[in-house]
CSV table of C-alpha atoms in Angstrom, one decimal:
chain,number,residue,atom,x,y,z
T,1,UNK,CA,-52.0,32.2,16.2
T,2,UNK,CA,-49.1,31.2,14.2
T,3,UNK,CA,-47.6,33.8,11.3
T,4,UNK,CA,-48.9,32.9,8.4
T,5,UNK,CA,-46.2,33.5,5.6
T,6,UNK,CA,-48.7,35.1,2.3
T,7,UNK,CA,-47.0,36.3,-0.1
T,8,UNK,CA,-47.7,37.2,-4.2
T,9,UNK,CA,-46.6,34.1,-4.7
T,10,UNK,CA,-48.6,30.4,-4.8
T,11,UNK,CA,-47.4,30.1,-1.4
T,12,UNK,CA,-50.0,31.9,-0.1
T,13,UNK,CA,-52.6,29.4,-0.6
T,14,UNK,CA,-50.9,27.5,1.4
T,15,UNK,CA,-51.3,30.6,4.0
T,16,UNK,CA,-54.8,31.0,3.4
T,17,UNK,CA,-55.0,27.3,4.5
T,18,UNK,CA,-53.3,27.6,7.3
T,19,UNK,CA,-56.0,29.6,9.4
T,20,UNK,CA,-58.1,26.6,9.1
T,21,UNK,CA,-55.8,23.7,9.3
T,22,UNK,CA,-55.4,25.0,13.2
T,23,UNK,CA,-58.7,23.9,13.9
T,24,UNK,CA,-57.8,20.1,12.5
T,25,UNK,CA,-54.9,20.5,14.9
T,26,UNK,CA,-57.0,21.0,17.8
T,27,UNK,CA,-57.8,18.4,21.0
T,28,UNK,CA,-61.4,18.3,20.5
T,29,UNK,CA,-62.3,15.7,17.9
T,30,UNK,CA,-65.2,17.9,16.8
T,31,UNK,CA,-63.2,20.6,15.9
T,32,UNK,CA,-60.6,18.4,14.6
T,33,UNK,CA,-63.1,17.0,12.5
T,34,UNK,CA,-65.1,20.1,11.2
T,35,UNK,CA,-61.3,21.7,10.4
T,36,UNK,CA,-59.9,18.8,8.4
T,37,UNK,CA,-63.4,19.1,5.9
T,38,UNK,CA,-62.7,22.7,5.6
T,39,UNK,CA,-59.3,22.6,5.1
T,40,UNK,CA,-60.2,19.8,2.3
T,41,UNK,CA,-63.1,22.1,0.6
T,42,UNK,CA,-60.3,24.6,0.8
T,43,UNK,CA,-57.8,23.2,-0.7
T,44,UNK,CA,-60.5,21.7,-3.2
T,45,UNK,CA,-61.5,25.6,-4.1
T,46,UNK,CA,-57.9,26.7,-4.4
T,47,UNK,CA,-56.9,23.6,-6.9
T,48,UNK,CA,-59.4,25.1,-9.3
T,49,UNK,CA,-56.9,28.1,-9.6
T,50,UNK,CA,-57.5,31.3,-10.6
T,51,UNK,CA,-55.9,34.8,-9.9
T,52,UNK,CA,-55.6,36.2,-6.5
T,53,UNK,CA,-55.9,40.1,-6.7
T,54,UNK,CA,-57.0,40.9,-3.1
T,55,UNK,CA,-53.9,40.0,-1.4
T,56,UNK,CA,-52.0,41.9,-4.0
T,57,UNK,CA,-54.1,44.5,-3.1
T,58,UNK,CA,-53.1,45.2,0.2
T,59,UNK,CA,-49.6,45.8,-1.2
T,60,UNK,CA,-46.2,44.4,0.4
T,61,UNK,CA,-43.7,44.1,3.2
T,62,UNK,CA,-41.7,46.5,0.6
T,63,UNK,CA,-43.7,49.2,1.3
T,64,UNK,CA,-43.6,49.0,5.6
T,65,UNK,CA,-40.6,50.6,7.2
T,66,UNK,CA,-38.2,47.9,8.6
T,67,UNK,CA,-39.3,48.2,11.7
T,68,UNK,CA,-43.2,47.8,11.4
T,69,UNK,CA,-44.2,44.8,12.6
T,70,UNK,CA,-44.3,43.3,8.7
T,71,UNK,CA,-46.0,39.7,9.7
T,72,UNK,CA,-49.1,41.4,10.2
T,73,UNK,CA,-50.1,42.2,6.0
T,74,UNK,CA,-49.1,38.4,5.7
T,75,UNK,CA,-52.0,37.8,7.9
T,76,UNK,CA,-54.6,40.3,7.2
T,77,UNK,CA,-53.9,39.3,3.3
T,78,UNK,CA,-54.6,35.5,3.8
T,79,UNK,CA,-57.8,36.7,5.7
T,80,UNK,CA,-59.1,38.8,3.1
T,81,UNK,CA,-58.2,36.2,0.6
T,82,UNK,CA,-60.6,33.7,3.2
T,83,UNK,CA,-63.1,36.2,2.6
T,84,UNK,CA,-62.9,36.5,-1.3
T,85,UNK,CA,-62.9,32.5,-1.1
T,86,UNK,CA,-66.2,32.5,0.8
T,87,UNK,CA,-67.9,35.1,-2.1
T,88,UNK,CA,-67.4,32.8,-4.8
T,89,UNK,CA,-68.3,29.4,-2.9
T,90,UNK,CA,-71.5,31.4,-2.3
T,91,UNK,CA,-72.0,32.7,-5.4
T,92,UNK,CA,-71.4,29.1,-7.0
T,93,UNK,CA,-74.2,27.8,-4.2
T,94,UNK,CA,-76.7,30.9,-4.7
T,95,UNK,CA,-76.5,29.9,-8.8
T,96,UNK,CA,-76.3,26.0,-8.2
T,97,UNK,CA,-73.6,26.6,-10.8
T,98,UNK,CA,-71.9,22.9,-12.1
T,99,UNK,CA,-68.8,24.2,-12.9
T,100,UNK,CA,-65.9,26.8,-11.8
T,101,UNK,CA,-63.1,26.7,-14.5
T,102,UNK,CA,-63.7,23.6,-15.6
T,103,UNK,CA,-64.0,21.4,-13.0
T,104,UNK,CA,-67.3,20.8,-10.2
T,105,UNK,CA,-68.2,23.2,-7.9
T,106,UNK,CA,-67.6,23.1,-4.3
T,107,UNK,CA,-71.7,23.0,-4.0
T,108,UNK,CA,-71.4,19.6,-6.5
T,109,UNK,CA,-68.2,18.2,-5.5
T,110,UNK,CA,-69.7,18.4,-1.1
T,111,UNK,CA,-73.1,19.2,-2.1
T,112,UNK,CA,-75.0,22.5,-1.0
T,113,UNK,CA,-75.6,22.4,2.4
T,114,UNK,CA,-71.3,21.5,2.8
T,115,UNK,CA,-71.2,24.7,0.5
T,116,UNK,CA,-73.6,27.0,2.2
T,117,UNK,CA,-71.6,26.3,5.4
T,118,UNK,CA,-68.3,26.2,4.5
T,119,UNK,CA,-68.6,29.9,3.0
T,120,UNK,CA,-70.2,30.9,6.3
T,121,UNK,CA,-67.0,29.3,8.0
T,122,UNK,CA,-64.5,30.9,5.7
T,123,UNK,CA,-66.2,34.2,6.0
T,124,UNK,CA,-66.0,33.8,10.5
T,125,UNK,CA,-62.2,32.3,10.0
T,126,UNK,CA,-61.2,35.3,8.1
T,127,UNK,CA,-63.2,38.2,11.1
T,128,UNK,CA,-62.1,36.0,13.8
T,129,UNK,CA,-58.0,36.1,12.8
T,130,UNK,CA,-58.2,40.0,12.5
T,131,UNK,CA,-59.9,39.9,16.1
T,132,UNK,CA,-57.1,38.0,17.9
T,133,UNK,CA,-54.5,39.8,16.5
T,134,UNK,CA,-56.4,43.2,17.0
T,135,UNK,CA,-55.9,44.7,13.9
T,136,UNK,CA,-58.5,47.0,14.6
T,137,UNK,CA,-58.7,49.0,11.5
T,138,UNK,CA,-58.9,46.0,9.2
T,139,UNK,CA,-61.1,43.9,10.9
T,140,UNK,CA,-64.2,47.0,10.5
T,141,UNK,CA,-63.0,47.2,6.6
T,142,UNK,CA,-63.5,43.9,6.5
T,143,UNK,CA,-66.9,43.7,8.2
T,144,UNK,CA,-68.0,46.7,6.5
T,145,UNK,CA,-67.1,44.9,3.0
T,146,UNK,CA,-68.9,41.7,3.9
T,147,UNK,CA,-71.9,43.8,4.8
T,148,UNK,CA,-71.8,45.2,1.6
T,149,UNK,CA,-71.4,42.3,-0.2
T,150,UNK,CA,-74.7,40.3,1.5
T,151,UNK,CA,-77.0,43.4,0.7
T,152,UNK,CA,-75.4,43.1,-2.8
T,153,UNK,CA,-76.1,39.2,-3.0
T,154,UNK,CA,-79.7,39.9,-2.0
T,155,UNK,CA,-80.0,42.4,-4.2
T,156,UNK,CA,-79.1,40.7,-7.3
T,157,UNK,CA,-81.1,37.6,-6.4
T,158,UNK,CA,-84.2,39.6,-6.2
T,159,UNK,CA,-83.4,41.3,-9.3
T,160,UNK,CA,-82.6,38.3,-11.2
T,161,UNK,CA,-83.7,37.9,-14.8
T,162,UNK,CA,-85.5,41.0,-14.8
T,163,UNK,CA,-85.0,43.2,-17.3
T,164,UNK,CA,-85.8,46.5,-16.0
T,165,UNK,CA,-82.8,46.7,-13.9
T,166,UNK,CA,-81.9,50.4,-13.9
T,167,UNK,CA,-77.9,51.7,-14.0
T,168,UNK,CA,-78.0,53.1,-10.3
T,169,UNK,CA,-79.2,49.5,-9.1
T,170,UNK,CA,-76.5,47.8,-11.1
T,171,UNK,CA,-73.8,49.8,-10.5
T,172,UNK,CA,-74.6,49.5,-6.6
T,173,UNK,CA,-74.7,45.5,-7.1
T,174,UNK,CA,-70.9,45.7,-9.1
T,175,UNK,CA,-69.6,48.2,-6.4
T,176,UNK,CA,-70.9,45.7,-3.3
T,177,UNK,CA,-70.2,43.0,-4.6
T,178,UNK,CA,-67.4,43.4,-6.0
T,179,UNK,CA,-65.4,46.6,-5.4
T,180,UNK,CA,-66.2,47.0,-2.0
T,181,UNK,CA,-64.0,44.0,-1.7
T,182,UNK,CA,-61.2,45.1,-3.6
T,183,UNK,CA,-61.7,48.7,-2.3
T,184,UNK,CA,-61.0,47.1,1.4
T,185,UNK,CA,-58.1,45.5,0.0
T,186,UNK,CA,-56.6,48.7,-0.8
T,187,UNK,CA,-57.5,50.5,2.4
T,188,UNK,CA,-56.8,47.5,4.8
T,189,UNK,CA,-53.0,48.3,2.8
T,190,UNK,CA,-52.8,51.3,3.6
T,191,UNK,CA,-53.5,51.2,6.9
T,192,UNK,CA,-50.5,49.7,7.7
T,193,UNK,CA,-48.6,52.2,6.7
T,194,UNK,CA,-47.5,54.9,9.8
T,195,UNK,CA,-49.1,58.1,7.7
T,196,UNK,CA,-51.6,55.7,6.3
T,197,UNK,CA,-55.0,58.0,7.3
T,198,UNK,CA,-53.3,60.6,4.9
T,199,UNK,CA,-53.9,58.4,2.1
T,200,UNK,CA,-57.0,56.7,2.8
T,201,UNK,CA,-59.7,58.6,0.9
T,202,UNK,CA,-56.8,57.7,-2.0
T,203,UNK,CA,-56.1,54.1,-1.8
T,204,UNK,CA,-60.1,54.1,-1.3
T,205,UNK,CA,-61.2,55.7,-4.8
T,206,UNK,CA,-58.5,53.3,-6.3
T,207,UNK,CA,-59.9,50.2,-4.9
T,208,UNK,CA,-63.0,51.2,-5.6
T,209,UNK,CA,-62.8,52.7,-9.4
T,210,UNK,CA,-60.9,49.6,-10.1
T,211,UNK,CA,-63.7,46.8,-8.8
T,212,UNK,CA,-66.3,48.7,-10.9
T,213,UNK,CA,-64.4,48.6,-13.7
């Protein structure tokens, strides 16, 4: 895989991007083609802008000792930002939503079944980078969070305009949904630090308290 340069910056979408422009660049003319529509639904997603938090959550190169091997945060932050991607093409799919700030949804603009898939894609592009680089210890954050997320997602469907939705079920739905995510963020961070398992449970509880709130 090539390094994949994310930063805090707007060059990271570019980064995200990356992982799947390497299927366009493949011989097979299936792949090829299947890469080139993902990268453009991609791309397409990341045009309608928005804040990036997860990669920010992971931290920074500042925070490694020089001689960690640094390149690796770049990639495990452009595959958790894959994986945030995938949530809210989902989400906009799930809701047959017209809009996302302003402008057609993916599930509009490609229609629902390019949507359905494409999520699918980006959530198996993201799982699959942490494989082949065996990052280990991010890639079963990461599958734990996705878990999460899908049992959240079904949750909220089957709960959906009903109005006797207790506090314990909704504060499950906000945690899987959406703080797991930011909570693996934090974690996937810390683990690259050399003491990292010493502060874990802490990165944990601040991931977590902040997607909840």
């Amino acid at each position: 895989e090539q390094i994949v340069r994310a930063s805090h910056e707007p060059e990271q979408l570019e980064a995200v991007i990356a992982l799947l422009d390497s299927d366009a660049a493949r011989p097979d003319p299936r792949s090829a083609l299947v890469g080139e529509r993902a990268g453009d639904v991609a791309r397409y997603r990341m045009m309608l802008g928005g804040q990036l938090p997860f990669p920010s959550a992971i931290g920074g190169p500042q925070s490694l000792p020089f001689y960690y091997r640094w390149w690796l945060y770049h990639e495990a932050a452009a595959a958790v930002e894959l994986v945030h991607t995938a949530t809210l093409v989902h989400d906009d799919f799930i809701d047959d939503a017209e809009t996302r700030r302003g402008q057609p949804a993916v599930n509009k603009k490609y229609g629902a079944a390019n949507a359905l898939i494409m999520g699918d894609l980006l959530y198996t592009t993201a799982l699959r980078h942490l494989a082949r680089l065996e990052l280990v210890r991010p890639y079963r954050l990461m599958t734990d969070a996705a878990v999460h997320m899908c049992e959240a997602e079904m949750l909220q469907v089957q709960t959906r305009f009903s109005l006797d939705v207790d506090e314990d079920t909704y504060l499950r739905i906000i945690y899987q949904k959406t703080a797991s995510l930011i909570e693996c963020a934090c974690r996937i961070g810390a683990s690259f630090l050399p003491d990292g398992d010493r502060y874990d449970a802490i990165f944990q509880s601040f991931g977590r308290q902040t997607g909840l709130v």
